[in-house]
Coordinates of C-alpha atoms and ligand atoms in Angstrom, one line a residue:
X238 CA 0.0 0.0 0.0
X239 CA 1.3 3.6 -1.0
X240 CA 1.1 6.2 1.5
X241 CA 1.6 9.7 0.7
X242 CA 2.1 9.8 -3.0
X243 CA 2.7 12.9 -5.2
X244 CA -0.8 13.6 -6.9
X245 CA 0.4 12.8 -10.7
X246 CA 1.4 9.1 -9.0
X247 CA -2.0 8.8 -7.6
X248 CA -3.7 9.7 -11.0
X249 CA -1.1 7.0 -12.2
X250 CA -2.4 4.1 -9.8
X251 CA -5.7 4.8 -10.7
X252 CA -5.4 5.2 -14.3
X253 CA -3.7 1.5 -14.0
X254 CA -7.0 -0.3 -13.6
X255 CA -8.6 -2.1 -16.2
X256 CA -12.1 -0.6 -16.5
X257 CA -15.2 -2.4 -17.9
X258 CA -17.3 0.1 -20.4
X259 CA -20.8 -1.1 -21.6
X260 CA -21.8 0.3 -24.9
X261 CA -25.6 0.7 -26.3
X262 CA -27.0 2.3 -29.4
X263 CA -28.5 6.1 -28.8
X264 CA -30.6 7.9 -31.6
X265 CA -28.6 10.7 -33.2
X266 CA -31.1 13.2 -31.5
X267 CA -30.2 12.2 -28.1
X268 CA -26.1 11.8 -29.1
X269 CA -25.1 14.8 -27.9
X270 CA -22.2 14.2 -24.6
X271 CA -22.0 10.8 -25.5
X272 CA -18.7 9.3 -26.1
X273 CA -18.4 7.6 -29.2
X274 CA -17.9 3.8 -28.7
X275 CA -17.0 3.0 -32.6
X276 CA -15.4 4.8 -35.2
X277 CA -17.6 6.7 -37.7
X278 CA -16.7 6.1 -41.8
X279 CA -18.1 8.2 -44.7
X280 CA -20.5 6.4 -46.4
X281 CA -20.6 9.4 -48.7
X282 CA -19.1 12.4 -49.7
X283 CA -20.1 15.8 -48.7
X284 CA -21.3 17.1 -50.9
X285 CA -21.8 14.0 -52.7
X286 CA -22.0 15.6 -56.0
X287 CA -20.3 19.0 -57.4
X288 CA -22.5 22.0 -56.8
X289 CA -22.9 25.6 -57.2
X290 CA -22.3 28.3 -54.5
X291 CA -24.2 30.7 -56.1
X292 CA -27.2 31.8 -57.9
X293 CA -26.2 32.5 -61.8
X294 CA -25.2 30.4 -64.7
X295 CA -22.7 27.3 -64.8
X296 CA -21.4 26.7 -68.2
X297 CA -18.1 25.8 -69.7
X298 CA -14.9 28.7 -68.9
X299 CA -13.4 27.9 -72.4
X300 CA -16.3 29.5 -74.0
X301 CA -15.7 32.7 -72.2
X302 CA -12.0 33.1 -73.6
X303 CA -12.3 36.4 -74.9
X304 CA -14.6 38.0 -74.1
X305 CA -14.7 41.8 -72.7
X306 CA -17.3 45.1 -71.8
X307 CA -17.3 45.4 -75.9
X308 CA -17.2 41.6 -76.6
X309 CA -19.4 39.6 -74.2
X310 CA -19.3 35.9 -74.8
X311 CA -23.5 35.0 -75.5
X312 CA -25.0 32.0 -74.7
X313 CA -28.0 30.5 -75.0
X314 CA -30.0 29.0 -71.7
X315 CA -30.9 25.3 -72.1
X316 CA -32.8 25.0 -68.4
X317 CA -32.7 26.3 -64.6
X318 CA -31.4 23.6 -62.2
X319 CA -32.9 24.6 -58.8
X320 CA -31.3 23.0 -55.1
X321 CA -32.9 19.8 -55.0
X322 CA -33.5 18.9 -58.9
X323 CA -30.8 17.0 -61.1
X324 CA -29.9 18.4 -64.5
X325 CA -31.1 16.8 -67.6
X326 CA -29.6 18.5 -70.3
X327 CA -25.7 18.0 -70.9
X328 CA -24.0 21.5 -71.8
X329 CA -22.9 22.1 -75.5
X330 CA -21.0 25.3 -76.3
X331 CA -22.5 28.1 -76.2
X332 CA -24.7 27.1 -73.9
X333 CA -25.5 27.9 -70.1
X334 CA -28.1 26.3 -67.3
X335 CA -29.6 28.8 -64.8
X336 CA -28.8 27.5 -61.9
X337 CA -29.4 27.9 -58.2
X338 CA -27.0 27.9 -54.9
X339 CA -26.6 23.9 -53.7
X340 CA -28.3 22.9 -57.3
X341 CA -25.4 20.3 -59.1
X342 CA -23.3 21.3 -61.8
X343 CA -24.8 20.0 -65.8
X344 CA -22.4 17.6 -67.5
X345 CA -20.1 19.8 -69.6
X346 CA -20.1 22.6 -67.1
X347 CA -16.4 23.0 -65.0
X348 CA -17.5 27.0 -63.9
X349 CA -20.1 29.4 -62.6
X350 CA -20.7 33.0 -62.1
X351 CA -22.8 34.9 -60.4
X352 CA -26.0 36.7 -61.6
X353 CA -24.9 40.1 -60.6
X354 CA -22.3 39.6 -63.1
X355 CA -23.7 38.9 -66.0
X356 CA -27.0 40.4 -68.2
X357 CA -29.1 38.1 -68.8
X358 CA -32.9 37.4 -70.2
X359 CA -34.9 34.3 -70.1
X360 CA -33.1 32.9 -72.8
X361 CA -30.0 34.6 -73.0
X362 CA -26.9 35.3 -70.5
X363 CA -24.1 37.9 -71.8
X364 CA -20.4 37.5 -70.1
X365 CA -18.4 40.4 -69.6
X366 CA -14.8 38.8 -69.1
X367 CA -13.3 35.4 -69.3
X368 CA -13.4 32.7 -66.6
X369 CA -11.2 30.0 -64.7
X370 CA -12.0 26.5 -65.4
X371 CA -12.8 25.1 -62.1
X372 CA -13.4 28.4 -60.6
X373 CA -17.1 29.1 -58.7
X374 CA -17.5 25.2 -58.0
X375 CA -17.5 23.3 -54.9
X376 CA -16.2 19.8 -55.5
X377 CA -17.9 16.9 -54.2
X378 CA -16.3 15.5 -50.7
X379 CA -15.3 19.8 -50.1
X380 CA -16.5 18.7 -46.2
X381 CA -15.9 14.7 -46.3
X382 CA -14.3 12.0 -48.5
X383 CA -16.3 9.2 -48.7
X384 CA -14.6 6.2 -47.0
X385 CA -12.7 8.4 -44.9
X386 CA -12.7 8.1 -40.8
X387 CA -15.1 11.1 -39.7
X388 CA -15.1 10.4 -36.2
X389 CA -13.1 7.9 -34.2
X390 CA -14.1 6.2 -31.3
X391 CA -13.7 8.0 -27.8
X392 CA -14.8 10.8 -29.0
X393 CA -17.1 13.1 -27.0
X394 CA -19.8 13.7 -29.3
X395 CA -20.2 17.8 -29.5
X396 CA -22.1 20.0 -32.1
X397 CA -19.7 19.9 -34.8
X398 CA -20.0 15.9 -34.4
X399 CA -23.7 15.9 -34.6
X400 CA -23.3 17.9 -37.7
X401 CA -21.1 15.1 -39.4
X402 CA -23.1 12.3 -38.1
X403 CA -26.2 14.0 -39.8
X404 CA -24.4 14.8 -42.9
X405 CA -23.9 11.5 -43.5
X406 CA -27.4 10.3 -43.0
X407 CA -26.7 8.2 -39.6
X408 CA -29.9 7.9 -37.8
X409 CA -27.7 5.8 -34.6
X410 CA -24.7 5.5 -33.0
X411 CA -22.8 3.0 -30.9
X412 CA -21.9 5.0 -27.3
X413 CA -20.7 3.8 -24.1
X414 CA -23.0 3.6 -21.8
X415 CA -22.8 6.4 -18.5
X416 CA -20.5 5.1 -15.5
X417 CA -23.3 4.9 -12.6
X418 CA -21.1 6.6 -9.8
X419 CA -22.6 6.3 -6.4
X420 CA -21.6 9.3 -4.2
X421 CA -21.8 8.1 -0.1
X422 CA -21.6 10.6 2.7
X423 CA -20.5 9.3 5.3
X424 CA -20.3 11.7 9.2
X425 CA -22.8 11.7 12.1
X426 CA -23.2 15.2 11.8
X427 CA -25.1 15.0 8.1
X428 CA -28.5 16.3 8.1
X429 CA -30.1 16.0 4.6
X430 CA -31.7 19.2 2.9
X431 CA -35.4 19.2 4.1
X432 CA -34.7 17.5 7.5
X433 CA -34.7 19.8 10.0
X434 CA -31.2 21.1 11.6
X435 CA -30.5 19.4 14.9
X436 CA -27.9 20.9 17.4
X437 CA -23.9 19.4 15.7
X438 CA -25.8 18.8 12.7
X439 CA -24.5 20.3 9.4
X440 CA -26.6 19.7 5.6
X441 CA -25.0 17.8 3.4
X442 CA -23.6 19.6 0.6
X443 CA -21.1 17.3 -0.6
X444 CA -23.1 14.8 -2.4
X445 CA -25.0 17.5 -4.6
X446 CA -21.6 19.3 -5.5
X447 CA -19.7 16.3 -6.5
X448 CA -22.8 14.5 -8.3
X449 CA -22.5 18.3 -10.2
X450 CA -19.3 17.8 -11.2
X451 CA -19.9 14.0 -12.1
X452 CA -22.4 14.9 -14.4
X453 CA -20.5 17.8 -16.0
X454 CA -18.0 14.6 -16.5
X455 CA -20.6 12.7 -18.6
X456 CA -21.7 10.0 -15.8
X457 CA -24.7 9.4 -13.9
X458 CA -24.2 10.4 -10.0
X459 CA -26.6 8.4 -8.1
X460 CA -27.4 9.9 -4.6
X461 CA -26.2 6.9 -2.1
X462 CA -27.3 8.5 1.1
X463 CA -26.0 9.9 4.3
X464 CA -24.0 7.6 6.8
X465 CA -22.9 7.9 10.3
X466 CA -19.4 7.1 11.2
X467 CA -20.1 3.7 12.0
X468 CA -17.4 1.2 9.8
X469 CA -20.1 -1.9 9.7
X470 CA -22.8 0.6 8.3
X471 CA -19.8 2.5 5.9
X472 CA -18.9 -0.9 5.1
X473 CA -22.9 -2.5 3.9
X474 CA -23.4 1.0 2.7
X475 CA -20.5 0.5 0.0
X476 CA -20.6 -3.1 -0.8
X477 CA -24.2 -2.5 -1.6
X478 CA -23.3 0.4 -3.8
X479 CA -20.9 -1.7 -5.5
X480 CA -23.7 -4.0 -6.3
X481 CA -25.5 -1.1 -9.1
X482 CA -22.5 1.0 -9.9
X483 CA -19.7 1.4 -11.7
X484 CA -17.8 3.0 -9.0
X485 CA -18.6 4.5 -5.7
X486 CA -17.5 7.6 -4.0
X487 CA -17.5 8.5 -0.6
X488 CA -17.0 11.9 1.1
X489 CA -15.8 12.2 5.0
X490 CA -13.8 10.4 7.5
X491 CA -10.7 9.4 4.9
X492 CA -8.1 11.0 6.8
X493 CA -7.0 9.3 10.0
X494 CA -8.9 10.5 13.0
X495 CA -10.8 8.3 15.8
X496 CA -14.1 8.5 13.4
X497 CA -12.5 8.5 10.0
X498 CA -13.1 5.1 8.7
X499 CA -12.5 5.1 4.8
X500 CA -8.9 3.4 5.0
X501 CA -10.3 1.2 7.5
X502 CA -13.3 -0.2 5.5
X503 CA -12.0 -0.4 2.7
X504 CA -9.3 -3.2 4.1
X505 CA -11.9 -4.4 6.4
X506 CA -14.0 -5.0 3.0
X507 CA -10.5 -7.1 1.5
X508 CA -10.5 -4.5 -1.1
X509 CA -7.3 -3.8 -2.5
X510 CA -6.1 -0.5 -1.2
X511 CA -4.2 1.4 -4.3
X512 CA -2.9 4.2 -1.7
X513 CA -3.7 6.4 1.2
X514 CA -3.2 10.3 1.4
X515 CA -2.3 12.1 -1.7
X516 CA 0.8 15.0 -1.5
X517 CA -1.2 18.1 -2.0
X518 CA -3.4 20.5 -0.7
X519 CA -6.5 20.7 -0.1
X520 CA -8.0 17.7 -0.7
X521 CA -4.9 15.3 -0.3
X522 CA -6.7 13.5 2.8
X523 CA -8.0 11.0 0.2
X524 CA -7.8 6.8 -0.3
X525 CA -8.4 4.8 -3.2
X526 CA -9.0 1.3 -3.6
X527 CA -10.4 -1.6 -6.0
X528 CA -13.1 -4.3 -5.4
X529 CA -14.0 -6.7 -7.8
X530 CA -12.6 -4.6 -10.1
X531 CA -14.5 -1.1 -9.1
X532 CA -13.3 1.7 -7.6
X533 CA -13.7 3.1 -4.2
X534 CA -12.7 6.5 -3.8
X535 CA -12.5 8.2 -0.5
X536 CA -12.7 12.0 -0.2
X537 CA -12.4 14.0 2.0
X538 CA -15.3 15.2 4.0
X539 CA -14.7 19.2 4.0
X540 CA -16.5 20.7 0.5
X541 CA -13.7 22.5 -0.9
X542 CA -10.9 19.9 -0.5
X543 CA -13.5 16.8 -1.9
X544 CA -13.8 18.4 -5.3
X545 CA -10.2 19.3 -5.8
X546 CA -9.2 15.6 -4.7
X547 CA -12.3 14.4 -7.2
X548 CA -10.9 16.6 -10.1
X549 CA -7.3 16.2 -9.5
X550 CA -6.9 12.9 -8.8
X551 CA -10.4 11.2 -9.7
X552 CA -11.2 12.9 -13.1
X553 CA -8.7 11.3 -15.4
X554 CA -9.8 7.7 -13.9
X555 CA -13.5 8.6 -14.4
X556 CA -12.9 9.7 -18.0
X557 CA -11.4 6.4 -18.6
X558 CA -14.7 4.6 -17.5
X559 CA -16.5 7.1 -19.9
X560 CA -14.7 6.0 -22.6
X561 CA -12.9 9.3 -23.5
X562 CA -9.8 9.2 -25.7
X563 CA -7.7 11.3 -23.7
X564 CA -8.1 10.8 -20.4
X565 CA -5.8 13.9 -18.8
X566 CA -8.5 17.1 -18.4
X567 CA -7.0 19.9 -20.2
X568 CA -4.5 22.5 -18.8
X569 CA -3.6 25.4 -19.4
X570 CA -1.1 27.7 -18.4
X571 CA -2.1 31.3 -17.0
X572 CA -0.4 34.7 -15.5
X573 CA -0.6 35.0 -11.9
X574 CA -3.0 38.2 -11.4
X575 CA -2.1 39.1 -7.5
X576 CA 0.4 37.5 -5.5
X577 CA -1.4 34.7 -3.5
X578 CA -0.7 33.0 0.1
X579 CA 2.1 31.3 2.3
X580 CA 4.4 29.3 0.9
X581 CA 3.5 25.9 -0.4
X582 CA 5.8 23.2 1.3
X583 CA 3.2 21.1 -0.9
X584 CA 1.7 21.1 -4.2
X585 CA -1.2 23.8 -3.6
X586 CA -4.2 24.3 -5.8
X587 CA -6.3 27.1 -6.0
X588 CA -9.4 27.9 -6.3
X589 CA -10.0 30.6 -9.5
X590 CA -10.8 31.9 -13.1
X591 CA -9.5 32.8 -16.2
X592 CA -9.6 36.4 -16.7
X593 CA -8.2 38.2 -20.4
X594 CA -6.9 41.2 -20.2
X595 CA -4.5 42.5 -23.1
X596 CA -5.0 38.8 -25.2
X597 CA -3.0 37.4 -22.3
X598 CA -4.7 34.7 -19.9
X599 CA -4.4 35.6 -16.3
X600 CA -5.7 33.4 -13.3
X601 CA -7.6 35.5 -10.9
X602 CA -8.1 33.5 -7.3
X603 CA -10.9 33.2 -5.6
X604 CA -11.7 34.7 -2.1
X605 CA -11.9 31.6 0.8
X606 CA -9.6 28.8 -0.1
X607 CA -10.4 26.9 2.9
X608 CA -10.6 23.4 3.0
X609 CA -14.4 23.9 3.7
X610 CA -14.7 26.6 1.7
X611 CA -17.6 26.0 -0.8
X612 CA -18.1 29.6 -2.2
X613 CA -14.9 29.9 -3.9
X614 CA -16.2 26.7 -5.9
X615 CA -18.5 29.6 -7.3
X616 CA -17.4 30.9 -10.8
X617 CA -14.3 28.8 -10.6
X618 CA -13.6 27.2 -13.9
X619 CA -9.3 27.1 -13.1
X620 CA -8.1 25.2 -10.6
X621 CA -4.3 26.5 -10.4
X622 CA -1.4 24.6 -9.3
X623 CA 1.7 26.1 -7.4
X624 CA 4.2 23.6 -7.5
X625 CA 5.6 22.0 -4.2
X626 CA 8.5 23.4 -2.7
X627 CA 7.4 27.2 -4.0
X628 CA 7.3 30.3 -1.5
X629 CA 4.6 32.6 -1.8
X630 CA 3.2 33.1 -5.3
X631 CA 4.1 36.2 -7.2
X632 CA 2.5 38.1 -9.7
X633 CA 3.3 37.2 -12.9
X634 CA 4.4 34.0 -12.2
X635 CA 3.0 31.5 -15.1
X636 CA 1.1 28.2 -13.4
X637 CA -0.4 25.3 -15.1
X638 CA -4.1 25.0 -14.3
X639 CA -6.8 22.5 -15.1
X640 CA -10.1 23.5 -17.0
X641 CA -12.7 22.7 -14.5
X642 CA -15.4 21.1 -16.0
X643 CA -19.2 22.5 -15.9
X644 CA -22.2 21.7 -17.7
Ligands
AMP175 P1 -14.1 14.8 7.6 O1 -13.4 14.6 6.3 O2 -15.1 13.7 7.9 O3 -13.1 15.0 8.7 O4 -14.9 16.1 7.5 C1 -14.3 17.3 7.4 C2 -15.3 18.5 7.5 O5 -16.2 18.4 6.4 C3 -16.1 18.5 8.7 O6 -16.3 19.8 9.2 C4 -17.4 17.8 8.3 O7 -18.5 18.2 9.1 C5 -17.6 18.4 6.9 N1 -18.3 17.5 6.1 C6 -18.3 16.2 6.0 N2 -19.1 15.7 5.1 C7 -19.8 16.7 4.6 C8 -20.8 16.8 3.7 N3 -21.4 15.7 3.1 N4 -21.3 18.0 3.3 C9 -20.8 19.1 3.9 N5 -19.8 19.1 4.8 C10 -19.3 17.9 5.2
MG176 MG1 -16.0 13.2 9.7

């Protein structure tokens, strides 16, 4: 059992497990935040034929070499091709369709030009200056290729995806199926919202914060009730979690107090314990461990410190189980705005948002960056890192920060 491990090793012990991901087939209306379980071919191009981009005339460039303001090249119209109907006439020199943004190019056609360029009659269109073969077109496969990957598996399936899935006529796709993630909270002092407040007693926050955050993470957070700090209840509570879900969290006790029974448990339950305490603050107070292949992960009961342990150390892990490509949240790297705190004997992560000022991307801290603090949670989409070891951070000192996600 590890004790104490750097944060990017406890990541690392967690992202060692072998994770069982369930797929099912979702209607392309309901795709959207799905992760992709199957990569996506073209089973056409788009456009799948070569069409026009604008209202005017397509007809062949050579037949235009020539021609000027006294000389327009003339030709005759042989029919107007709107969007949506197929040309029946081949072109023959001298000859132009009418023809109609999105409408397909005629056979013997390799240009178009604009209406506002030309005079024209019902039967007759007069060019003022010669044209480029191939100019005014947009090819067939512009977009997509047909036969080429659009979209590979693990991908999170966004707008722009939903737009290539429809483009190519997909009604379905194969996904993985949500992680259920059961979130415990465990401490005698947790009153539920509703219930009155009894003397000692504090609501419990934790359970709606973190299910928040698990759902901005593309998994369903199941609500797995309040416990005391009793191990035999903590321990039923969890193996009967473990049951229905794909992994189970629990908030309080997990750091090593009288009452603080996560560790405990979890050995107690045989399950194998993949480490205990993580090196940085808040949030650090933390366990992990595996039974029958799921995880249990053990935050920390004050607000502020569960969801940095969740998204430090549990969100690479729980985008594995989602099925995500890349696994690591994105980071980003940001200008100190004011000078912030003591020095950071550990690895310290704030609180904060990302502020523009001049095109450059500052990080801005939050007020209250308490281990209970949940306020500063409150427009934080940063969470900042100042490495280990560091004295008090400067202005204008660059950190690394993750995105934090949100729905
Ligand atoms: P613990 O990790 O059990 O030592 O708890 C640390 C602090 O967080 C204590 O002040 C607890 O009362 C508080 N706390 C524990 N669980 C929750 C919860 N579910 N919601 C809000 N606060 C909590
Ligand atoms: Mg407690």
């Amino acid at each position: 059992m590890k004790n104490n491990v750097p944060a990017d090793m406890a990541v690392e012990l967690l992202l060692e497990q072998d994770v069982t991901k369930n797929t099912e087939t979702v209607q392309l209306w309901e795709l959207e935040g799905r992760i992709l379980a199957e990569d996506i071919c073209a089973a056409i191009s788009v456009p799948s034929f070569d069409r026009s981009p604008y209202d005017g005339y397509a007809l062949m460039a050579a037949d235009t070499a020539g021609a000027s303001p006294e000389n327009p090249a003339v030709f005759k119209i042989t029919e107007e091709i709107p969007a949506g109907y197929a040309p029946t006439i081949p072109l023959t020199p001298g000859h132009a369709a009418k023809i109609l943004t999105g409408a397909p190019i005629p056979e013997g056609c390799d240009t178009t030009i604009k209406y506002e360029e030309t005079e024209f009659t019902d039967t007759e269109v007069k060019i003022f200056s010669p044209l480029k073969a191939g100019s005014n077109v947009v090819y067939a496969g512009e977009d997509i290729k047909q036969g080429e990957v659009v979209l590979t598996a693990g991908t999170r399936i966004s707008a722009a995806a939903l737009g290539l899935l429809a483009g190519q006529g997909i009604t379905e796709a194969v996904v993985y199926k949500k992680p259920r993630i059961t979130v415990i909270s465990t401490g005698s002092e947790l009153a539920e919202a509703g219930q009155p407040l009894k003397p000692a007693q504090i609501y419990n926050s934790n359970v709606y914060t973190i299910s928040a955050y698990l759902r901005a993470m593309d998994t369903e957070p199941v609500h797995g009730g309040i416990v005391p700090d009793d191990p035999d209840i903590i321990a039923q509570r969890i193996g009967a979690a473990l049951e229905d879900s794909d992994m189970v969290i629990t908030t309080g006790g997990a750091s090593v107090g009288d009452y603080d029974w996560a560790f405990r448990v979890s050995q107690m339950m045989g399950a194998e314990i993949l480490f205990w305490k993580a090196d940085f603050k808040p949030g650090g107070a933390m366990c992990a461990a595996v039974l029958n292949g799921k995880l249990i992960l053990c935050l920390s009961g004050n607000p502020g410190a569960a969801v940095i342990g969740l998204l430090r150390v549990g969100m690479p892990y729980i985008r594995k189980l989602c099925g995500h490509r890349e696994v690591m949240p994105e980071r980003v790297n940001v200008i100190l705005k004011d000078s912030f705190g003591k020095p950071s004997p550990k690895l310290r992560l704030v609180r904060g948002r990302l502020e523009i000022e001049d095109g450059k991307a500052y990080f801005v801290h939050n007020d209250g960056q308490g281990n209970g603090v949940v306020s500063s949670l409150m427009g934080c989409d940063l969470l900042a890192e100042i490495p280990a070891g560091t004295g008090r951070a400067q202005h204008g000192q660059v950190l690394s920060a993750i995105k934090v996600p949100h729905n």
